[in-house]
Tab-separated table of C-alpha atoms in Angstrom:
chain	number	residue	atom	x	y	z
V	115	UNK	CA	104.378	117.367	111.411
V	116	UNK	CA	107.441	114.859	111.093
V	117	UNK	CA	107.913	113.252	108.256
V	118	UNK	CA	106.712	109.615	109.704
V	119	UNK	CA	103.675	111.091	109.471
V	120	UNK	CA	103.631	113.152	105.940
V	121	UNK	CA	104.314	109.577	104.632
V	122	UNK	CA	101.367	108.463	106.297
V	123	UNK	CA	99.295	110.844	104.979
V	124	UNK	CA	100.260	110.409	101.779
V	125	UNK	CA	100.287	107.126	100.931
V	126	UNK	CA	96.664	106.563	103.315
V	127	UNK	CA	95.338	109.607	100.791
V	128	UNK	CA	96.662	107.890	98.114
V	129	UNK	CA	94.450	104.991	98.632
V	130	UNK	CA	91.394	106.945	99.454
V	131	UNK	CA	88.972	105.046	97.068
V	132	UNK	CA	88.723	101.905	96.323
V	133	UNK	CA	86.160	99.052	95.187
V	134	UNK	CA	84.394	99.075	92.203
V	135	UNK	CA	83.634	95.270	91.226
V	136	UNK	CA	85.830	92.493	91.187
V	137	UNK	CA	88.807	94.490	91.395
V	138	UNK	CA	89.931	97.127	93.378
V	139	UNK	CA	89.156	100.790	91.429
V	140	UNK	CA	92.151	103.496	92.738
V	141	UNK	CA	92.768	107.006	92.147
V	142	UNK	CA	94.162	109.797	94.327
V	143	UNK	CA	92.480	112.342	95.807
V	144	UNK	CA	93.384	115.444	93.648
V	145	UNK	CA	94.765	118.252	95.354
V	146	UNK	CA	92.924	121.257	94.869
V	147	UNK	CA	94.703	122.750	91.860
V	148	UNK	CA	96.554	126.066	91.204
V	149	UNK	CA	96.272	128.184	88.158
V	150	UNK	CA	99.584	128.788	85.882
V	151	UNK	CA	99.874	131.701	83.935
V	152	UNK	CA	100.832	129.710	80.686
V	153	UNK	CA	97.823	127.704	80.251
V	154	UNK	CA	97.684	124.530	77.577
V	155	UNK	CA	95.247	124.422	74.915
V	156	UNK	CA	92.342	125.800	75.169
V	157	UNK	CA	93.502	128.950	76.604
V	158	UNK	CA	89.797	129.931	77.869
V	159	UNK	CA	89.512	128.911	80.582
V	160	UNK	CA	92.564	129.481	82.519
V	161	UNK	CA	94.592	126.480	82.486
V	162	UNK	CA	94.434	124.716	85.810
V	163	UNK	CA	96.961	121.951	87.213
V	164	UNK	CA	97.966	119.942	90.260
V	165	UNK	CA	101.288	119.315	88.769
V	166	UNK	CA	102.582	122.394	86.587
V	167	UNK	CA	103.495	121.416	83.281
V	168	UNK	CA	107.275	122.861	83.937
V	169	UNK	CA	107.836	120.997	87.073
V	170	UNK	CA	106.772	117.434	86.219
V	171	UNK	CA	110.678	116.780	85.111
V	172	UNK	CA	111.179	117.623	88.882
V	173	UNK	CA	108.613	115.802	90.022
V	174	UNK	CA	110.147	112.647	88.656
V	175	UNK	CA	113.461	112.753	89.170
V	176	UNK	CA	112.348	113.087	93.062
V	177	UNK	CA	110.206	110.140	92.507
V	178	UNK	CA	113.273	108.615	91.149
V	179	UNK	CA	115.267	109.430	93.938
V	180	UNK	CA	112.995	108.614	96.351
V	181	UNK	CA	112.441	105.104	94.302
V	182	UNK	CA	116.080	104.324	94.411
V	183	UNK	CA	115.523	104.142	98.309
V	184	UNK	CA	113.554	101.472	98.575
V	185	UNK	CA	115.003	98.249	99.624
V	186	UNK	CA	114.418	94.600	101.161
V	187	UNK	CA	117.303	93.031	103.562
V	188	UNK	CA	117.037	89.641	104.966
V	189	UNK	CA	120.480	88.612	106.550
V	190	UNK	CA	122.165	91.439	104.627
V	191	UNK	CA	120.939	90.108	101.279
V	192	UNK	CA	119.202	93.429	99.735
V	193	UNK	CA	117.009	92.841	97.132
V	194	UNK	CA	114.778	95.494	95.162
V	195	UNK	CA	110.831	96.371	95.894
V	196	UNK	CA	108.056	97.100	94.033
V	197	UNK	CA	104.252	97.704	94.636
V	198	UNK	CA	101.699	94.655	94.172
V	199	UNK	CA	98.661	95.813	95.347
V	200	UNK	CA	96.557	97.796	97.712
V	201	UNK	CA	94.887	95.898	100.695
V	202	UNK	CA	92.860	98.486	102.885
V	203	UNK	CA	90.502	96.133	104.389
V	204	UNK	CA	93.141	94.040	105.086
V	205	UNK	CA	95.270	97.128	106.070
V	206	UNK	CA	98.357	95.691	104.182
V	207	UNK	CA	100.537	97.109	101.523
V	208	UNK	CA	101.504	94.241	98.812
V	209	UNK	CA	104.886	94.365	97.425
V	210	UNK	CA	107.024	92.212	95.175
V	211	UNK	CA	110.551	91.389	95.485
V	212	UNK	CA	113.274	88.626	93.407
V	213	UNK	CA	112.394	85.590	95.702
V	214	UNK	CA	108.454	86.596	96.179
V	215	UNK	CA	106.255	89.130	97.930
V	216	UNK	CA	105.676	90.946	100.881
V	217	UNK	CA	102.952	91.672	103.167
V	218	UNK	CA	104.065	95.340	104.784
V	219	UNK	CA	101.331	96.617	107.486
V	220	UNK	CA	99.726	99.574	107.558
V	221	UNK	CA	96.689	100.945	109.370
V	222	UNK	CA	94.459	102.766	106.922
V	223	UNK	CA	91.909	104.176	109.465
V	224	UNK	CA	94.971	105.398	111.856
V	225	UNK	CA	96.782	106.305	108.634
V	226	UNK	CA	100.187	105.350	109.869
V	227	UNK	CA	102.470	102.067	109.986
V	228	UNK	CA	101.858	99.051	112.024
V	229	UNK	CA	104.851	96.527	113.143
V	230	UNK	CA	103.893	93.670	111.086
V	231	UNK	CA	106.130	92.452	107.916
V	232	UNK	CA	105.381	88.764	106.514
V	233	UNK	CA	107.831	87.453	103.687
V	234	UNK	CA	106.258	85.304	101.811
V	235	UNK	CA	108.537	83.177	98.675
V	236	UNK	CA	106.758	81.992	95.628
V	237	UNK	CA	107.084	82.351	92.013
V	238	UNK	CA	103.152	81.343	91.598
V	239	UNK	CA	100.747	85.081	91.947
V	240	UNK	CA	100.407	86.688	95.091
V	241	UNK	CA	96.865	85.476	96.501
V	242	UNK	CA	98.145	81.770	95.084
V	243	UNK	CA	101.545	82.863	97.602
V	244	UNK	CA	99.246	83.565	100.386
V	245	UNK	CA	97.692	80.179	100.090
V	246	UNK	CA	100.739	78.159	99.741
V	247	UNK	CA	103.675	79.739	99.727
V	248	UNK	CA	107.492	77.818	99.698
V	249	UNK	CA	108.098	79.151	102.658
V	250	UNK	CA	106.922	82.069	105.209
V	251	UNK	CA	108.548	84.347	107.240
V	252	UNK	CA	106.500	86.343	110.093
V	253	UNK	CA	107.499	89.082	111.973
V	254	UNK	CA	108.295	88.605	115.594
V	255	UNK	CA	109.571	91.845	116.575
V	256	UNK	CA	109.738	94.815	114.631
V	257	UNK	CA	110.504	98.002	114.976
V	258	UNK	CA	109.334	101.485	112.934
V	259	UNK	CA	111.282	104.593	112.574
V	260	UNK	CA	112.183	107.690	110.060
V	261	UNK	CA	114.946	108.416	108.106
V	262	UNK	CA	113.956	111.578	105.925
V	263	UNK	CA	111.172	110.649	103.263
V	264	UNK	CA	112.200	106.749	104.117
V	265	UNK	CA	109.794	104.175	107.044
V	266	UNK	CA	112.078	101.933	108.100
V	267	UNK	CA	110.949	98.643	109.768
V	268	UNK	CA	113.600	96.724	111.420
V	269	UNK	CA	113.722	93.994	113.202
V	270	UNK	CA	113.389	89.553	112.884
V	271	UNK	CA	110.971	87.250	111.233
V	272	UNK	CA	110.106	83.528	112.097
V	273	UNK	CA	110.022	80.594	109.931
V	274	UNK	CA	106.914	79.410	110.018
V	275	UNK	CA	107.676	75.429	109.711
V	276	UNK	CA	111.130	75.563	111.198
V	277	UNK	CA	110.858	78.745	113.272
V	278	UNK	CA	114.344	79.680	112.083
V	279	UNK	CA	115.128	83.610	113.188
V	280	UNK	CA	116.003	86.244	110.470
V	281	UNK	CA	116.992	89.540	110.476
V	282	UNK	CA	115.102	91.730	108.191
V	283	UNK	CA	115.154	95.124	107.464
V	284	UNK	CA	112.490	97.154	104.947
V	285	UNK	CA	113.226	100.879	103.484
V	286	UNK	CA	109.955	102.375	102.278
V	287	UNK	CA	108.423	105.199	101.593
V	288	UNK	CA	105.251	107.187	99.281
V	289	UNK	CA	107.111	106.276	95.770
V	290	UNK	CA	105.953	102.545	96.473
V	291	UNK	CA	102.582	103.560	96.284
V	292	UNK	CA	102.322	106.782	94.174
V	293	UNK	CA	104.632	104.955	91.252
V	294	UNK	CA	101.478	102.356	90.323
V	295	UNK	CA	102.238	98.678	89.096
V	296	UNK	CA	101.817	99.225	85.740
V	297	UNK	CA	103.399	97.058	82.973
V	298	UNK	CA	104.002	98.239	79.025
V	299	UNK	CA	104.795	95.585	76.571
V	300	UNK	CA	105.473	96.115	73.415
V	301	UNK	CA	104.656	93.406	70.248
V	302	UNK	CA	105.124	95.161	66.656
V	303	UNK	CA	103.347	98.526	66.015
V	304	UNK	CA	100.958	97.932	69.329
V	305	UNK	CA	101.685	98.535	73.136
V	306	UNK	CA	99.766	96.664	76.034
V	307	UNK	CA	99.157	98.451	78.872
V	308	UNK	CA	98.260	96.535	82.353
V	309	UNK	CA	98.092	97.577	85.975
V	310	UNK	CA	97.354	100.324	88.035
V	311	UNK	CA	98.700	103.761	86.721
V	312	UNK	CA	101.339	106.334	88.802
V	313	UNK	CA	104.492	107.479	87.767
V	314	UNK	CA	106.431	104.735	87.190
V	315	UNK	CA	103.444	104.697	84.131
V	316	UNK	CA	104.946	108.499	82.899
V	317	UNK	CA	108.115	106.974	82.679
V	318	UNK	CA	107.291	103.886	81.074
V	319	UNK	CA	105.197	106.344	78.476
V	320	UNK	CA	107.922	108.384	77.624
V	321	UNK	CA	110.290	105.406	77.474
V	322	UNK	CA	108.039	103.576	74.898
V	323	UNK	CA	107.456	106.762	72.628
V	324	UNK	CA	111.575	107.797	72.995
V	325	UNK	CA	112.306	104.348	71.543
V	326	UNK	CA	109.733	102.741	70.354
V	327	UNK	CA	108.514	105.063	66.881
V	328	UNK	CA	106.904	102.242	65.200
V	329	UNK	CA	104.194	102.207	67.625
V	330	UNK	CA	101.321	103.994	67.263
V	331	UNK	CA	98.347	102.213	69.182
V	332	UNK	CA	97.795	101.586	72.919
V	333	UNK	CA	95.935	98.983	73.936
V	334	UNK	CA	94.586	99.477	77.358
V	335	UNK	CA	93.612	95.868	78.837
V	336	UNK	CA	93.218	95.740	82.679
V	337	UNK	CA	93.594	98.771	84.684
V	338	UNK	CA	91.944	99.145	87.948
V	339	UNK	CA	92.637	102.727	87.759
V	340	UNK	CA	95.545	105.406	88.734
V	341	UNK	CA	97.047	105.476	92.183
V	342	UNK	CA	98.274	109.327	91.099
V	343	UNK	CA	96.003	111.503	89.192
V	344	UNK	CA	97.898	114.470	88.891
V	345	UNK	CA	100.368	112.447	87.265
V	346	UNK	CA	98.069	110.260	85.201
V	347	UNK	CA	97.345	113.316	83.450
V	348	UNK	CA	100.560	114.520	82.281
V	349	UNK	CA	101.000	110.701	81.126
V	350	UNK	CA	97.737	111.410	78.793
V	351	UNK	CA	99.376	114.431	77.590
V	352	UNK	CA	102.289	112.663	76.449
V	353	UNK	CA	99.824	110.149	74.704
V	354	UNK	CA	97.553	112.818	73.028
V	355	UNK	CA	101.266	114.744	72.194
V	356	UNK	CA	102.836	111.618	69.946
V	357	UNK	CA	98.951	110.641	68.307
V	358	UNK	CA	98.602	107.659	69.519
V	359	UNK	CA	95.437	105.649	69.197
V	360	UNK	CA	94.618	104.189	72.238
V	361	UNK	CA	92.327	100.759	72.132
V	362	UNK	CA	90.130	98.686	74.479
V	363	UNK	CA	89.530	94.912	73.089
V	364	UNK	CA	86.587	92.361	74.101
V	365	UNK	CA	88.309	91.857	76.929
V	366	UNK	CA	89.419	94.741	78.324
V	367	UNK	CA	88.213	96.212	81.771
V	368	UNK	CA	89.341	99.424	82.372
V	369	UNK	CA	88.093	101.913	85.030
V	370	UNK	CA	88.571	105.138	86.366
V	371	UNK	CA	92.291	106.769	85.912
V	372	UNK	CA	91.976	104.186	83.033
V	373	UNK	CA	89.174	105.738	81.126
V	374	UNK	CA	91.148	108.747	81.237
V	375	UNK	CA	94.173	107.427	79.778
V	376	UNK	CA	91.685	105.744	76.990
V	377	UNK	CA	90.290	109.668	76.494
V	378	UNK	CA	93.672	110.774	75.683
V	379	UNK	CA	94.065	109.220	72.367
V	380	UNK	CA	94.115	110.908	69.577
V	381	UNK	CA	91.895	107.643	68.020
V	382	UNK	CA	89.448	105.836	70.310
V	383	UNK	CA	88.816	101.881	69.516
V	384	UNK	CA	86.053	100.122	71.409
V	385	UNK	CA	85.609	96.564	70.844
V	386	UNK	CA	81.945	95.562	71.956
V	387	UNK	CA	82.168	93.424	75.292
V	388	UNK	CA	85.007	95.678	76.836
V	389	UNK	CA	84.086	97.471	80.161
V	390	UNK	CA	85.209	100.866	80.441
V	391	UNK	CA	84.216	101.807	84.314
V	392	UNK	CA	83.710	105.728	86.161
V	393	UNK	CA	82.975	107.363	89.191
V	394	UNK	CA	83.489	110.091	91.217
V	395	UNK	CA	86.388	110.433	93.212
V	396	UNK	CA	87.033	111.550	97.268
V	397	UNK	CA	87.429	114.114	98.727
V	398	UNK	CA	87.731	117.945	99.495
V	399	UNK	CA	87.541	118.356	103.220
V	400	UNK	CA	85.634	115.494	103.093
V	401	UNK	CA	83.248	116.229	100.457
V	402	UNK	CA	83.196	114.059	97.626
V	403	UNK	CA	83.526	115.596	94.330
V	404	UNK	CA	80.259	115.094	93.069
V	405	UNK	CA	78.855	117.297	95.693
V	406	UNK	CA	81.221	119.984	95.378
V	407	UNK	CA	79.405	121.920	93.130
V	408	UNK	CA	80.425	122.173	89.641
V	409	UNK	CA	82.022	125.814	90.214
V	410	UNK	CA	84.532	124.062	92.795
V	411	UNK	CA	88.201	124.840	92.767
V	412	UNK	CA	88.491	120.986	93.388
V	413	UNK	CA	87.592	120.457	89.735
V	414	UNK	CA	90.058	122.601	87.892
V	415	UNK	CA	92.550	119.786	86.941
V	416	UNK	CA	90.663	117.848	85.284
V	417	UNK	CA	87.979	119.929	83.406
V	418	UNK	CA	91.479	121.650	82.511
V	419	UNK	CA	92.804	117.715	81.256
V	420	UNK	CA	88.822	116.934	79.652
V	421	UNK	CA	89.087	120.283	77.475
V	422	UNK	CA	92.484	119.403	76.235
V	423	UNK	CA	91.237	115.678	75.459
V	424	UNK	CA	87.681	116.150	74.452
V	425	UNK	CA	87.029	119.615	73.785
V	426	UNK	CA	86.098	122.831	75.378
V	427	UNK	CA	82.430	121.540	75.647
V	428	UNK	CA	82.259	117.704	75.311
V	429	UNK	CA	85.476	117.700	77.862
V	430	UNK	CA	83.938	119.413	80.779
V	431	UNK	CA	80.102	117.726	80.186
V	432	UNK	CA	82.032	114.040	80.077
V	433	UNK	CA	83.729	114.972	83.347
V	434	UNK	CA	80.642	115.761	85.214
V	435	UNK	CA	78.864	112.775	83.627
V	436	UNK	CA	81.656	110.457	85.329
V	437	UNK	CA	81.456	111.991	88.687
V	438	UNK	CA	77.704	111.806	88.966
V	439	UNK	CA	77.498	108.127	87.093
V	440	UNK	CA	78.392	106.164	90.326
V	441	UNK	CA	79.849	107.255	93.861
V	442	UNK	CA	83.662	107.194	94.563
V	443	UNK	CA	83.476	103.506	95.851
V	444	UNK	CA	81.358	102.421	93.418
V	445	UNK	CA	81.329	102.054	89.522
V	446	UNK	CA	79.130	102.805	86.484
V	447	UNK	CA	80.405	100.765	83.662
V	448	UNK	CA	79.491	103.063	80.525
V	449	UNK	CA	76.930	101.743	77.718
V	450	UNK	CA	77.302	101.895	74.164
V	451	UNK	CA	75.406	104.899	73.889
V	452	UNK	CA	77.392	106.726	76.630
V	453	UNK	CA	80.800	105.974	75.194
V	454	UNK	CA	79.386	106.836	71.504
V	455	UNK	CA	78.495	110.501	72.831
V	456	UNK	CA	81.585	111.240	74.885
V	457	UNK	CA	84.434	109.007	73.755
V	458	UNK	CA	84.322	107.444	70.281
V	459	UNK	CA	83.081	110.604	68.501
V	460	UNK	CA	86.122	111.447	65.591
């Protein structure tokens, strides 16, 4: 398989599931874990991971590497990248760049890259920029190819009022996707979290606890969910490892890789009107995971992650709740009740 398509693959598995209300809902589909023979706490069961604990350094300096390849040219002007949103019904790939956005195409059901690129330049949001942008560029003719982990697309775009020509070239490749569009802000001894969770979240984590000690509370405000699961949960560990308290307010929504972050506080805070959203997630062979059966292999990562957040018993039993609450393109927002059992207990 060349590498055109491992990207493919990758970044069309990556955005797997979707929906779940107003906002799109993303996770990964986990990979079906491997055991390590140094399990975390609890040491019964075996310790299960996607991501070993040793290798995540690894794992993000390639991200990092990979990252630093991504790149925006228009008449030799490069500019950085970075990931907006997710559009699979749209089959388009939303990125952000200095002068705006773009509109990168991509086939979801055909998993693989489709010659269309559309610049668009605004400073108002993206779906304002798509409604009246300064000015729009369109592709006319472009061209795909592979350069190692990298898509390139190549080629000119067209003015859309003056039908000026301009040579544009794109470098892409799975860290656009798999690192999330997360934010962290920080305002006293509090930290605002925003956005959908990857890796670029892990580094922002261990960036704000490195050099940011006064800190001690998360507050998780709107997060659609993780576009990298095995990652999302080495980003709880490093949560649950420095205490924090992690928070939702009255006007939070968080959902799925979300509500795991939220279980990795050492403190839980829910404010009454805050939605806190789970479901199960897609797919093993194309099984989803709430009809694996609860003995699959498929599981292992995260009853491994819910024991280490929530206990040898209450971790596992919240873990099954979520995956049975609503399907993997849907969403059960929990009640009161629901987050009283398995999330606020002390």
């Amino acid at each position: 398989m060349n590498k055109l398509t491992i990207m493919a693959l990758t970044v069309a598995t990556t955005l797997l599931l979707q929906g779940c209300g107003s906002n799109s809902k993303k996770v990964t589909t986990p990979v079906v874990p491997v055991k390590t023979t140094t399990p975390t706490n609890p040491t019964s069961p075996v310790a299960v991971h996607a991501i070993q604990p040793e290798n995540v350094s690894k794992y993000v300096e390639t991200f990092k590497q990979n990252q630093a390849e991504l790149e925006l040219q228009i008449e030799g002007v490069k500019f950085d990248i970075s990931l907006v949103d997710i559009y699979t019904d749209d089959n388009i790939i939303a990125a952000k760049y200095k002068d705006g956005y773009l509109m990168i195409g991509f086939n979801f059901d055909k998993e693989e890259p489709v010659n269309s690129l559309t610049v668009l330049e605004s400073d108002l949001s993206f779906e304002q920029a798509i409604a009246n942008p300064a000015r729009a560029l369109d592709s006319t003719s472009i061209d795909i190819q592979e350069d190692g982990d990298n898509v390139i697309y190549s080629g000119t775009v067209t003015d859309r009022k003056t039908k000026g020509i301009f040579n544009v070239r794109l470098v892409f490749n799975e860290s656009l996707v798999s690192g999330g569009s997360s934010t962290i802000e920080v305002a006293g001894t509090k930290a605002t979290v925003n956005g959908d969770l990857g890796t670029n979240t892990y580094i922002q984590m261990s960036d704000l606890i490195n050099n940011n000690p006064a800190v001690d509370t998360l507050i998780l405000q709107q997060i659609s969910g993780s576009v990298n699961d095995e990652i999302n949960m080495h980003t709880g560990r490093l949560v649950r490892n420095a205490q924090l308290t992690t928070m939702v307010e009255s006007d939070s929504a968080i959902y799925s890789g979300g509500v795991d972050l939220f279980a990795s506080g050492a403190k839980r805070v829910y404010t009454q009107g805050a939605k806190v959203g789970v479901h199960s997630w897609c797919c093993v062979n194309g099984v989803t995971a709430d009809k694996l059966g609860r003995d699959h292999a498929g599981h292992g990562a995260q009853l491994t992650y819910f024991r280490e957040m929530l206990g040898a018993e209450l971790g596992p039993e919240f873990y099954f709740f979520t995956i049975e609450a609503a399907p993997f393109d849907g969403a059960h927002e929990m009640t009161k009740a629901e987050l009283d059992k398995y999330l606020l207990q002390p």
